Amino acid sequence: MNAGLLLLRLLLAGLLFGHAAQKLLGRFGGGGPDGTAPVFESWGFRPGRPMVLLAGTCELTGAVLFASGAATPLAASVVLGTMIVAAAPNWPNGPWAHLGGYEVPLVYGVLALVLAMTGPGSWSVDHAVGADGMSGVLWALAASAVAGAAAAPALLLRRRSLRAPDPTATGTPEAHA
């Protein structure tokens, strides 16, 4: 079981690291902060660059914590909150990624919750420091609550941003300033 949990942690950490590197460094075909910012803005996450930096930093934090098996409930909260926000623009498309859906953030978020429920296993920092008891359904529920609370401001700002008129679309003088 410990080998399986380690494999699961490292898989999730590697994928999160790749997404973080795309946003923060422009690696793995990513646009870096400046190249990704317009995409975030088109999704309603404005201003784009700070939101990209926040998302990338959260993914990197989750990757480091899961890879080491440290502070697993915190890692789950960070990743799940980030994935809730990441799923929002794709929600109308349904679950399937090939149709532009939210499949990837759903899978990453559920994997984070699974690790909050099971714990990281014996081959982890949590085990080494005696924090093995920080897992189970209650910890997963707590991680979910923190993730939801952390995701709410970004989702509310996105909603407000999408409802506001875009000055660049109206041709107003402010659009050309």
XYZ file of C-alpha atoms in Angstrom:
177
model
C 0.000 0.000 0.000
C 2.820 2.436 0.775
C 4.321 1.946 -2.671
C 0.930 2.652 -4.259
C 0.436 5.819 -2.233
C 3.938 6.981 -3.116
C 3.267 6.336 -6.798
C -0.044 8.216 -6.600
C 1.590 11.159 -4.810
C 4.464 11.336 -7.289
C 2.149 11.085 -10.288
C -0.057 13.913 -9.040
C 2.985 15.961 -8.004
C 4.604 15.525 -11.417
C 1.482 16.585 -13.276
C 0.969 19.591 -10.991
C 4.629 20.551 -11.399
C 4.235 20.424 -15.183
C 1.216 22.731 -15.088
C 3.028 25.096 -12.715
C 6.089 25.149 -14.982
C 3.884 25.994 -17.973
C 2.420 28.992 -16.171
C 5.432 30.220 -14.217
C 8.325 29.365 -16.549
C 6.863 28.819 -20.006
C 8.085 25.205 -19.990
C 6.351 22.153 -21.509
C 4.675 24.266 -24.178
C 3.301 26.807 -21.723
C 3.173 30.531 -22.269
C 4.695 31.646 -18.997
C 2.975 34.396 -17.020
C 2.704 36.881 -19.883
C 1.610 34.365 -22.484
C -0.952 32.713 -20.211
C -2.415 35.950 -18.823
C -4.593 36.679 -21.898
C -6.111 33.206 -21.648
C -6.913 33.736 -17.970
C -8.433 37.118 -18.791
C -10.592 35.584 -21.516
C -11.901 33.201 -18.853
C -12.759 36.155 -16.616
C -9.778 35.886 -14.246
C -8.633 39.507 -14.196
C -6.059 40.831 -13.925
C -4.605 37.869 -15.775
C -0.928 37.940 -14.842
C -1.417 37.933 -11.029
C -4.024 35.209 -11.379
C -1.607 33.107 -13.460
C 1.098 33.594 -10.842
C -1.313 32.611 -8.074
C -2.501 29.488 -9.929
C 1.048 28.434 -10.799
C 2.266 28.995 -7.258
C -0.614 26.938 -5.849
C 0.127 24.103 -8.288
C 3.829 24.220 -7.400
C 3.062 24.248 -3.670
C 0.741 21.269 -4.036
C 3.345 19.431 -6.108
C 6.100 19.908 -3.521
C 3.874 18.967 -0.588
C 2.452 15.853 -2.272
C 5.854 14.705 -3.596
C 7.299 14.813 -0.101
C 4.135 13.647 1.641
C 4.208 16.704 3.890
C 1.172 18.517 5.306
C -1.115 16.311 3.237
C -4.425 17.934 4.299
C -2.978 21.349 3.416
C -1.727 20.019 0.077
C -5.177 18.635 -0.638
C -6.806 21.971 0.220
C -4.441 23.935 -2.012
C -4.825 21.571 -4.955
C -8.577 21.097 -4.618
C -9.180 24.850 -4.321
C -7.041 25.493 -7.380
C -8.831 22.767 -9.329
C -12.274 24.112 -8.397
C -11.268 27.437 -9.913
C -9.619 25.729 -12.909
C -12.798 23.784 -13.673
C -15.037 26.867 -13.758
C -14.325 28.066 -17.319
C -14.827 24.546 -18.680
C -17.923 23.680 -16.648
C -20.419 24.490 -19.433
C -18.632 22.039 -21.754
C -19.282 19.014 -19.548
C -16.713 16.629 -18.134
C -14.792 15.376 -21.176
C -11.455 17.053 -21.842
C -11.535 16.401 -25.589
C -14.711 18.505 -25.714
C -13.138 21.312 -23.675
C -14.470 19.985 -20.380
C -13.311 19.942 -16.792
C -12.012 16.351 -16.685
C -8.399 17.206 -15.803
C -9.117 19.488 -12.817
C -11.767 17.021 -11.647
C -9.300 14.128 -11.639
C -6.533 16.154 -9.958
C -8.934 17.440 -7.311
C -10.329 13.990 -6.559
C -6.820 12.533 -6.328
C -5.961 15.257 -3.793
C -9.051 14.329 -1.761
C -8.182 10.633 -1.922
C -4.771 11.417 -0.461
C -6.384 13.517 2.282
C -8.570 10.523 3.128
C -5.882 7.832 2.998
C -2.910 9.857 4.144
C 0.391 9.847 2.271
C 1.591 6.461 3.544
C 4.639 5.483 5.548
C 7.102 6.755 2.960
C 6.394 10.405 3.689
C 7.382 13.397 5.763
C 4.023 13.233 7.544
C 4.849 9.723 8.756
C 8.391 10.713 9.743
C 7.122 13.543 11.956
C 4.254 11.542 13.450
C 1.432 13.298 11.601
C -0.037 10.027 10.309
C -3.303 10.672 12.111
C -4.038 13.665 9.892
C -6.074 11.688 7.370
C -9.519 10.214 7.026
C -12.968 11.389 6.067
C -12.987 14.281 8.534
C -9.655 15.576 7.240
C -10.912 15.265 3.662
C -14.071 17.168 4.596
C -11.991 19.846 6.301
C -9.718 20.080 3.257
C -12.796 20.414 1.051
C -14.251 23.175 3.204
C -10.980 25.134 3.169
C -10.659 24.593 -0.599
C -14.177 25.848 -1.221
C -13.631 28.906 0.949
C -10.337 29.654 -0.794
C -11.827 29.208 -4.283
C -14.889 31.369 -3.624
C -13.227 34.808 -3.986
C -11.660 33.936 -7.348
C -14.956 32.520 -8.608
C -16.901 35.551 -7.414
C -14.403 37.944 -9.022
C -14.619 35.922 -12.232
C -18.398 36.125 -12.196
C -18.282 39.888 -11.691
C -15.639 40.257 -14.395
C -17.677 38.274 -16.925
C -20.759 40.417 -16.241
C -18.887 43.711 -16.612
C -18.730 45.245 -20.068
C -15.370 44.870 -21.786
C -14.104 48.381 -22.677
C -11.973 46.953 -25.504
C -15.095 45.582 -27.195
C -16.971 48.900 -27.211
C -14.329 51.024 -28.865
C -14.476 53.576 -26.041
C -11.505 55.880 -25.534
C -10.503 53.934 -22.417
C -9.909 50.890 -24.605
C -7.196 52.682 -26.523
C -5.456 54.366 -23.603
